[in-house]
């Protein structure tokens, strides 16, 4: 509450983009920012599911694309974002986690008049990301998470509560993590320069924070920038 009292002097309608590689801690920071600023977290997956569930014309179009295994175009993503920002829970702004993902999507949103006020990049070196993610171990039945270095189970490879074996998810294996990082650097990392240039023009506030620090330190840095 003290953090909220200190930092929630933010003007209304702040649309924030959170950038960073997989494993940088965006999900944790996104939840904290949303609570701090009283704004909803918006992601591509959430928007696509809501569109399909709504049964709208756009939702039916999305459903057909997904059912046939196709990729949802930047135009449709832009339309979903613009529609999402009209919802009542966005009255104080919103936080986009993982959206936009490409320069094409970013340009599309700019052309559509979708205005973002803040872009926050959580920067973490690849080596740290690989260590963070490849060290994860999960208890499949409960979803309990461990880390072989930072939060190890009492007995290596064994869940503390059930005594059952822990697993390493396919997404957390080093080769998979490196592939995901490669995709990020190729498709999403260029957004950093895109938004930095907009920041120089005074159209947006761009901040880079060190994501290798503790959750509390990263959040304090983000909060002070906001």
PDB file of C-alpha atoms in Angstrom:
ATOM      1  CA  UNK A   1       0.000   0.000   0.000  1.00  0.00           C
ATOM      2  CA  UNK A   2       2.871   2.384   0.811  1.00  0.00           C
ATOM      3  CA  UNK A   3       4.319   1.794  -2.664  1.00  0.00           C
ATOM      4  CA  UNK A   4       0.926   2.534  -4.191  1.00  0.00           C
ATOM      5  CA  UNK A   5       0.583   5.713  -2.124  1.00  0.00           C
ATOM      6  CA  UNK A   6       4.049   6.799  -3.199  1.00  0.00           C
ATOM      7  CA  UNK A   7       3.951   6.064  -6.880  1.00  0.00           C
ATOM      8  CA  UNK A   8       0.303   6.172  -7.973  1.00  0.00           C
ATOM      9  CA  UNK A   9       0.419   9.854  -8.803  1.00  0.00           C
ATOM     10  CA  UNK A  10       0.459   8.674 -12.415  1.00  0.00           C
ATOM     11  CA  UNK A  11      -1.836  10.525 -14.759  1.00  0.00           C
ATOM     12  CA  UNK A  12      -4.792   8.581 -16.116  1.00  0.00           C
ATOM     13  CA  UNK A  13      -4.717   6.565 -19.332  1.00  0.00           C
ATOM     14  CA  UNK A  14      -1.211   5.161 -19.152  1.00  0.00           C
ATOM     15  CA  UNK A  15      -0.863   2.397 -21.705  1.00  0.00           C
ATOM     16  CA  UNK A  16       2.307   0.518 -20.828  1.00  0.00           C
ATOM     17  CA  UNK A  17       4.248  -2.027 -22.883  1.00  0.00           C
ATOM     18  CA  UNK A  18       6.464  -4.501 -21.049  1.00  0.00           C
ATOM     19  CA  UNK A  19       9.314  -5.871 -23.165  1.00  0.00           C
ATOM     20  CA  UNK A  20      11.950  -8.478 -22.398  1.00  0.00           C
ATOM     21  CA  UNK A  21      13.122 -11.974 -23.284  1.00  0.00           C
ATOM     22  CA  UNK A  22      11.425 -15.159 -22.071  1.00  0.00           C
ATOM     23  CA  UNK A  23      12.487 -15.818 -18.494  1.00  0.00           C
ATOM     24  CA  UNK A  24      13.167 -12.150 -17.703  1.00  0.00           C
ATOM     25  CA  UNK A  25      10.410 -12.041 -15.089  1.00  0.00           C
ATOM     26  CA  UNK A  26       7.863 -10.075 -17.105  1.00  0.00           C
ATOM     27  CA  UNK A  27       4.911 -12.029 -15.718  1.00  0.00           C
ATOM     28  CA  UNK A  28       5.803 -11.296 -12.091  1.00  0.00           C
ATOM     29  CA  UNK A  29       6.495  -7.614 -12.765  1.00  0.00           C
ATOM     30  CA  UNK A  30       3.344  -7.276 -14.872  1.00  0.00           C
ATOM     31  CA  UNK A  31       1.179  -8.440 -11.971  1.00  0.00           C
ATOM     32  CA  UNK A  32       2.891  -6.000  -9.602  1.00  0.00           C
ATOM     33  CA  UNK A  33       2.546  -3.072 -12.030  1.00  0.00           C
ATOM     34  CA  UNK A  34      -1.129  -3.833 -12.640  1.00  0.00           C
ATOM     35  CA  UNK A  35      -1.800  -3.824  -8.897  1.00  0.00           C
ATOM     36  CA  UNK A  36       0.218  -0.643  -8.417  1.00  0.00           C
ATOM     37  CA  UNK A  37      -1.488   1.290 -11.205  1.00  0.00           C
ATOM     38  CA  UNK A  38      -4.920  -0.359 -11.065  1.00  0.00           C
ATOM     39  CA  UNK A  39      -4.831  -1.371 -14.731  1.00  0.00           C
ATOM     40  CA  UNK A  40      -5.556  -4.709 -16.455  1.00  0.00           C
ATOM     41  CA  UNK A  41      -2.871  -6.944 -17.947  1.00  0.00           C
ATOM     42  CA  UNK A  42      -3.509  -7.614 -21.622  1.00  0.00           C
ATOM     43  CA  UNK A  43      -1.875 -10.352 -23.682  1.00  0.00           C
ATOM     44  CA  UNK A  44      -2.363 -11.747 -27.165  1.00  0.00           C
ATOM     45  CA  UNK A  45      -3.573 -15.071 -25.799  1.00  0.00           C
ATOM     46  CA  UNK A  46      -6.168 -13.404 -23.562  1.00  0.00           C
ATOM     47  CA  UNK A  47      -7.458 -11.238 -26.414  1.00  0.00           C
ATOM     48  CA  UNK A  48      -7.722 -14.150 -28.829  1.00  0.00           C
ATOM     49  CA  UNK A  49      -9.625 -16.279 -26.298  1.00  0.00           C
ATOM     50  CA  UNK A  50     -11.977 -13.414 -25.441  1.00  0.00           C
ATOM     51  CA  UNK A  51     -12.608 -12.688 -29.136  1.00  0.00           C
ATOM     52  CA  UNK A  52     -13.473 -16.318 -29.871  1.00  0.00           C
ATOM     53  CA  UNK A  53     -15.721 -16.545 -26.796  1.00  0.00           C
ATOM     54  CA  UNK A  54     -17.570 -13.352 -27.743  1.00  0.00           C
ATOM     55  CA  UNK A  55     -18.908 -14.831 -30.971  1.00  0.00           C
ATOM     56  CA  UNK A  56     -18.438 -11.483 -32.737  1.00  0.00           C
ATOM     57  CA  UNK A  57     -17.608 -11.258 -36.422  1.00  0.00           C
ATOM     58  CA  UNK A  58     -13.972 -10.632 -35.550  1.00  0.00           C
ATOM     59  CA  UNK A  59     -14.076 -13.491 -33.043  1.00  0.00           C
ATOM     60  CA  UNK A  60     -15.414 -15.899 -35.661  1.00  0.00           C
ATOM     61  CA  UNK A  61     -12.661 -14.836 -38.038  1.00  0.00           C
ATOM     62  CA  UNK A  62     -10.044 -15.495 -35.351  1.00  0.00           C
ATOM     63  CA  UNK A  63     -11.632 -18.840 -34.526  1.00  0.00           C
ATOM     64  CA  UNK A  64     -11.485 -19.975 -38.154  1.00  0.00           C
ATOM     65  CA  UNK A  65      -7.803 -19.007 -38.407  1.00  0.00           C
ATOM     66  CA  UNK A  66      -6.881 -20.829 -35.200  1.00  0.00           C
ATOM     67  CA  UNK A  67      -8.905 -23.918 -36.109  1.00  0.00           C
ATOM     68  CA  UNK A  68      -6.996 -24.269 -39.360  1.00  0.00           C
ATOM     69  CA  UNK A  69      -3.621 -23.730 -37.687  1.00  0.00           C
ATOM     70  CA  UNK A  70      -3.038 -20.351 -39.338  1.00  0.00           C
ATOM     71  CA  UNK A  71      -1.264 -17.301 -37.930  1.00  0.00           C
ATOM     72  CA  UNK A  72      -3.355 -14.329 -36.843  1.00  0.00           C
ATOM     73  CA  UNK A  73      -2.295 -11.321 -38.923  1.00  0.00           C
ATOM     74  CA  UNK A  74      -0.929  -8.045 -37.553  1.00  0.00           C
ATOM     75  CA  UNK A  75      -4.079  -6.303 -38.798  1.00  0.00           C
ATOM     76  CA  UNK A  76      -6.299  -8.529 -36.674  1.00  0.00           C
ATOM     77  CA  UNK A  77      -4.048  -8.199 -33.626  1.00  0.00           C
ATOM     78  CA  UNK A  78      -4.225  -4.420 -34.048  1.00  0.00           C
ATOM     79  CA  UNK A  79      -8.023  -4.508 -34.261  1.00  0.00           C
ATOM     80  CA  UNK A  80      -8.228  -6.690 -31.144  1.00  0.00           C
ATOM     81  CA  UNK A  81      -6.001  -4.281 -29.203  1.00  0.00           C
ATOM     82  CA  UNK A  82      -7.965  -1.233 -30.293  1.00  0.00           C
ATOM     83  CA  UNK A  83     -11.214  -2.958 -29.296  1.00  0.00           C
ATOM     84  CA  UNK A  84      -9.751  -4.129 -25.981  1.00  0.00           C
ATOM     85  CA  UNK A  85      -8.751  -0.587 -25.017  1.00  0.00           C
ATOM     86  CA  UNK A  86     -12.408   0.508 -25.183  1.00  0.00           C
ATOM     87  CA  UNK A  87     -13.391  -1.840 -22.324  1.00  0.00           C
ATOM     88  CA  UNK A  88     -14.403  -0.311 -18.997  1.00  0.00           C
ATOM     89  CA  UNK A  89     -11.502  -1.831 -17.069  1.00  0.00           C
ATOM     90  CA  UNK A  90      -9.046   0.173 -19.211  1.00  0.00           C
ATOM     91  CA  UNK A  91     -10.293   3.518 -17.922  1.00  0.00           C
ATOM     92  CA  UNK A  92      -6.993   4.088 -16.043  1.00  0.00           C
ATOM     93  CA  UNK A  93      -4.884   2.581 -18.815  1.00  0.00           C
ATOM     94  CA  UNK A  94      -3.534  -0.904 -19.429  1.00  0.00           C
ATOM     95  CA  UNK A  95      -0.391  -2.984 -19.419  1.00  0.00           C
ATOM     96  CA  UNK A  96       0.569  -5.035 -22.476  1.00  0.00           C
ATOM     97  CA  UNK A  97       2.712  -8.080 -21.752  1.00  0.00           C
ATOM     98  CA  UNK A  98       4.148  -9.600 -24.924  1.00  0.00           C
ATOM     99  CA  UNK A  99       2.224  -7.278 -27.242  1.00  0.00           C
ATOM    100  CA  UNK A 100       3.289  -6.045 -29.753  1.00  0.00           C
ATOM    101  CA  UNK A 101       5.714  -8.827 -30.699  1.00  0.00           C
ATOM    102  CA  UNK A 102       7.028  -7.448 -33.985  1.00  0.00           C
ATOM    103  CA  UNK A 103       7.876  -4.145 -35.683  1.00  0.00           C
ATOM    104  CA  UNK A 104       4.966  -4.796 -38.036  1.00  0.00           C
ATOM    105  CA  UNK A 105       2.508  -4.993 -35.149  1.00  0.00           C
ATOM    106  CA  UNK A 106       3.975  -1.865 -33.540  1.00  0.00           C
ATOM    107  CA  UNK A 107       3.675   0.157 -36.751  1.00  0.00           C
ATOM    108  CA  UNK A 108       0.152  -1.131 -37.309  1.00  0.00           C
ATOM    109  CA  UNK A 109      -0.901   0.050 -33.852  1.00  0.00           C
ATOM    110  CA  UNK A 110       0.687   3.479 -34.416  1.00  0.00           C
ATOM    111  CA  UNK A 111      -1.164   3.854 -37.718  1.00  0.00           C
ATOM    112  CA  UNK A 112      -4.427   2.879 -36.002  1.00  0.00           C
ATOM    113  CA  UNK A 113      -3.942   5.629 -33.434  1.00  0.00           C
ATOM    114  CA  UNK A 114      -3.303   3.331 -30.469  1.00  0.00           C
ATOM    115  CA  UNK A 115      -1.156   5.423 -28.116  1.00  0.00           C
ATOM    116  CA  UNK A 116       1.270   3.923 -25.616  1.00  0.00           C
ATOM    117  CA  UNK A 117       2.732   6.238 -22.999  1.00  0.00           C
ATOM    118  CA  UNK A 118       5.419   4.020 -21.448  1.00  0.00           C
ATOM    119  CA  UNK A 119       7.645   1.202 -22.697  1.00  0.00           C
ATOM    120  CA  UNK A 120       9.631  -0.699 -20.100  1.00  0.00           C
ATOM    121  CA  UNK A 121      12.298  -3.171 -21.173  1.00  0.00           C
ATOM    122  CA  UNK A 122      13.442  -5.728 -18.609  1.00  0.00           C
ATOM    123  CA  UNK A 123      16.972  -6.513 -19.760  1.00  0.00           C
ATOM    124  CA  UNK A 124      18.633  -9.810 -18.834  1.00  0.00           C
ATOM    125  CA  UNK A 125      21.657 -11.385 -20.515  1.00  0.00           C
ATOM    126  CA  UNK A 126      21.055 -14.647 -22.391  1.00  0.00           C
ATOM    127  CA  UNK A 127      23.423 -16.601 -20.147  1.00  0.00           C
ATOM    128  CA  UNK A 128      21.393 -15.665 -17.062  1.00  0.00           C
ATOM    129  CA  UNK A 129      18.133 -16.528 -18.843  1.00  0.00           C
ATOM    130  CA  UNK A 130      19.395 -19.999 -19.785  1.00  0.00           C
ATOM    131  CA  UNK A 131      20.529 -20.614 -16.209  1.00  0.00           C
ATOM    132  CA  UNK A 132      17.235 -19.407 -14.767  1.00  0.00           C
ATOM    133  CA  UNK A 133      15.024 -21.451 -17.053  1.00  0.00           C
ATOM    134  CA  UNK A 134      17.070 -24.630 -17.450  1.00  0.00           C
ATOM    135  CA  UNK A 135      17.341 -24.896 -13.661  1.00  0.00           C
ATOM    136  CA  UNK A 136      13.578 -25.045 -13.186  1.00  0.00           C
ATOM    137  CA  UNK A 137      12.001 -28.278 -11.951  1.00  0.00           C
ATOM    138  CA  UNK A 138       8.259 -28.862 -11.689  1.00  0.00           C
ATOM    139  CA  UNK A 139       5.952 -31.231  -9.829  1.00  0.00           C
ATOM    140  CA  UNK A 140       3.524 -32.139 -12.663  1.00  0.00           C
ATOM    141  CA  UNK A 141       0.443 -32.867 -10.529  1.00  0.00           C
ATOM    142  CA  UNK A 142       0.481 -29.650  -8.477  1.00  0.00           C
ATOM    143  CA  UNK A 143       2.528 -27.263 -10.612  1.00  0.00           C
ATOM    144  CA  UNK A 144       4.906 -26.550  -7.714  1.00  0.00           C
ATOM    145  CA  UNK A 145       8.093 -24.966  -9.024  1.00  0.00           C
ATOM    146  CA  UNK A 146      11.655 -25.386  -7.810  1.00  0.00           C
ATOM    147  CA  UNK A 147      15.053 -24.266  -9.044  1.00  0.00           C
ATOM    148  CA  UNK A 148      18.170 -26.355  -8.614  1.00  0.00           C
ATOM    149  CA  UNK A 149      20.175 -23.266  -7.519  1.00  0.00           C
ATOM    150  CA  UNK A 150      17.752 -20.656  -6.164  1.00  0.00           C
ATOM    151  CA  UNK A 151      14.919 -22.763  -4.697  1.00  0.00           C
ATOM    152  CA  UNK A 152      16.080 -26.386  -4.532  1.00  0.00           C
ATOM    153  CA  UNK A 153      13.894 -29.189  -3.136  1.00  0.00           C
ATOM    154  CA  UNK A 154      15.028 -30.810   0.105  1.00  0.00           C
ATOM    155  CA  UNK A 155      16.019 -33.907  -1.852  1.00  0.00           C
ATOM    156  CA  UNK A 156      17.329 -33.400  -5.417  1.00  0.00           C
ATOM    157  CA  UNK A 157      14.690 -34.232  -8.020  1.00  0.00           C
ATOM    158  CA  UNK A 158      11.969 -34.940  -5.444  1.00  0.00           C
ATOM    159  CA  UNK A 159       8.885 -32.886  -4.539  1.00  0.00           C
ATOM    160  CA  UNK A 160       8.987 -31.719  -0.911  1.00  0.00           C
ATOM    161  CA  UNK A 161       5.345 -32.512  -0.160  1.00  0.00           C
ATOM    162  CA  UNK A 162       4.577 -35.741  -2.018  1.00  0.00           C
ATOM    163  CA  UNK A 163       7.958 -37.392  -2.469  1.00  0.00           C
ATOM    164  CA  UNK A 164       7.184 -37.738  -6.179  1.00  0.00           C
ATOM    165  CA  UNK A 165       9.670 -37.097  -8.967  1.00  0.00           C
ATOM    166  CA  UNK A 166      10.114 -33.621 -10.409  1.00  0.00           C
ATOM    167  CA  UNK A 167      10.457 -33.022 -14.136  1.00  0.00           C
ATOM    168  CA  UNK A 168      12.173 -30.541 -16.400  1.00  0.00           C
ATOM    169  CA  UNK A 169       9.622 -29.193 -18.864  1.00  0.00           C
ATOM    170  CA  UNK A 170      10.469 -29.299 -22.541  1.00  0.00           C
ATOM    171  CA  UNK A 171      10.268 -25.481 -22.669  1.00  0.00           C
ATOM    172  CA  UNK A 172      12.933 -25.242 -19.958  1.00  0.00           C
ATOM    173  CA  UNK A 173      15.575 -27.433 -21.596  1.00  0.00           C
ATOM    174  CA  UNK A 174      18.679 -25.426 -22.612  1.00  0.00           C
ATOM    175  CA  UNK A 175      18.303 -26.090 -26.349  1.00  0.00           C
ATOM    176  CA  UNK A 176      14.659 -24.983 -26.258  1.00  0.00           C
ATOM    177  CA  UNK A 177      15.497 -21.866 -24.250  1.00  0.00           C
ATOM    178  CA  UNK A 178      18.243 -20.932 -26.710  1.00  0.00           C
ATOM    179  CA  UNK A 179      15.813 -21.359 -29.607  1.00  0.00           C
ATOM    180  CA  UNK A 180      13.215 -19.154 -27.903  1.00  0.00           C
ATOM    181  CA  UNK A 181      15.883 -16.529 -27.266  1.00  0.00           C
ATOM    182  CA  UNK A 182      16.912 -16.663 -30.923  1.00  0.00           C
ATOM    183  CA  UNK A 183      13.312 -16.004 -31.984  1.00  0.00           C
ATOM    184  CA  UNK A 184      13.090 -13.156 -29.470  1.00  0.00           C
ATOM    185  CA  UNK A 185      16.272 -11.467 -30.733  1.00  0.00           C
ATOM    186  CA  UNK A 186      15.142 -11.848 -34.333  1.00  0.00           C
ATOM    187  CA  UNK A 187      11.510 -10.751 -34.029  1.00  0.00           C
ATOM    188  CA  UNK A 188      10.930  -8.829 -30.801  1.00  0.00           C
ATOM    189  CA  UNK A 189      14.231  -7.254 -29.704  1.00  0.00           C
ATOM    190  CA  UNK A 190      14.122  -4.761 -32.641  1.00  0.00           C
ATOM    191  CA  UNK A 191      11.157  -3.150 -30.840  1.00  0.00           C
ATOM    192  CA  UNK A 192      13.679  -1.719 -28.376  1.00  0.00           C
ATOM    193  CA  UNK A 193      15.221   0.537 -31.021  1.00  0.00           C
ATOM    194  CA  UNK A 194      11.787   1.313 -32.492  1.00  0.00           C
ATOM    195  CA  UNK A 195      10.457   2.647 -29.184  1.00  0.00           C
ATOM    196  CA  UNK A 196      13.743   4.291 -28.201  1.00  0.00           C
ATOM    197  CA  UNK A 197      13.486   6.387 -31.365  1.00  0.00           C
ATOM    198  CA  UNK A 198       9.918   7.365 -30.490  1.00  0.00           C
ATOM    199  CA  UNK A 199      11.160   8.297 -27.026  1.00  0.00           C
ATOM    200  CA  UNK A 200      13.775  10.631 -28.524  1.00  0.00           C
ATOM    201  CA  UNK A 201      10.979  12.337 -30.442  1.00  0.00           C
ATOM    202  CA  UNK A 202       9.110  12.844 -27.178  1.00  0.00           C
ATOM    203  CA  UNK A 203       6.195  10.606 -28.150  1.00  0.00           C
ATOM    204  CA  UNK A 204       6.737   7.934 -25.516  1.00  0.00           C
ATOM    205  CA  UNK A 205       8.671   7.269 -22.303  1.00  0.00           C
ATOM    206  CA  UNK A 206      11.184   4.431 -22.748  1.00  0.00           C
ATOM    207  CA  UNK A 207      12.983   2.869 -19.788  1.00  0.00           C
ATOM    208  CA  UNK A 208      15.384  -0.059 -19.499  1.00  0.00           C
ATOM    209  CA  UNK A 209      15.734  -1.825 -16.153  1.00  0.00           C
ATOM    210  CA  UNK A 210      18.178  -4.500 -15.016  1.00  0.00           C
ATOM    211  CA  UNK A 211      16.157  -7.707 -14.710  1.00  0.00           C
ATOM    212  CA  UNK A 212      19.035  -9.671 -13.167  1.00  0.00           C
ATOM    213  CA  UNK A 213      18.349  -8.067  -9.780  1.00  0.00           C
ATOM    214  CA  UNK A 214      15.812  -9.258  -7.204  1.00  0.00           C
ATOM    215  CA  UNK A 215      12.072  -9.008  -7.880  1.00  0.00           C
ATOM    216  CA  UNK A 216      11.818  -6.237  -5.295  1.00  0.00           C
ATOM    217  CA  UNK A 217      14.676  -4.216  -6.789  1.00  0.00           C
ATOM    218  CA  UNK A 218      13.335  -4.539 -10.337  1.00  0.00           C
ATOM    219  CA  UNK A 219       9.866  -3.449  -9.231  1.00  0.00           C
ATOM    220  CA  UNK A 220      11.245  -0.474  -7.289  1.00  0.00           C
ATOM    221  CA  UNK A 221      13.152   0.639 -10.413  1.00  0.00           C
ATOM    222  CA  UNK A 222      10.075   0.261 -12.625  1.00  0.00           C
ATOM    223  CA  UNK A 223       7.874   2.099 -10.124  1.00  0.00           C
ATOM    224  CA  UNK A 224      10.249   5.056  -9.851  1.00  0.00           C
ATOM    225  CA  UNK A 225      10.382   5.338 -13.637  1.00  0.00           C
ATOM    226  CA  UNK A 226       6.629   5.328 -13.915  1.00  0.00           C
TER     227      UNK A 226
END
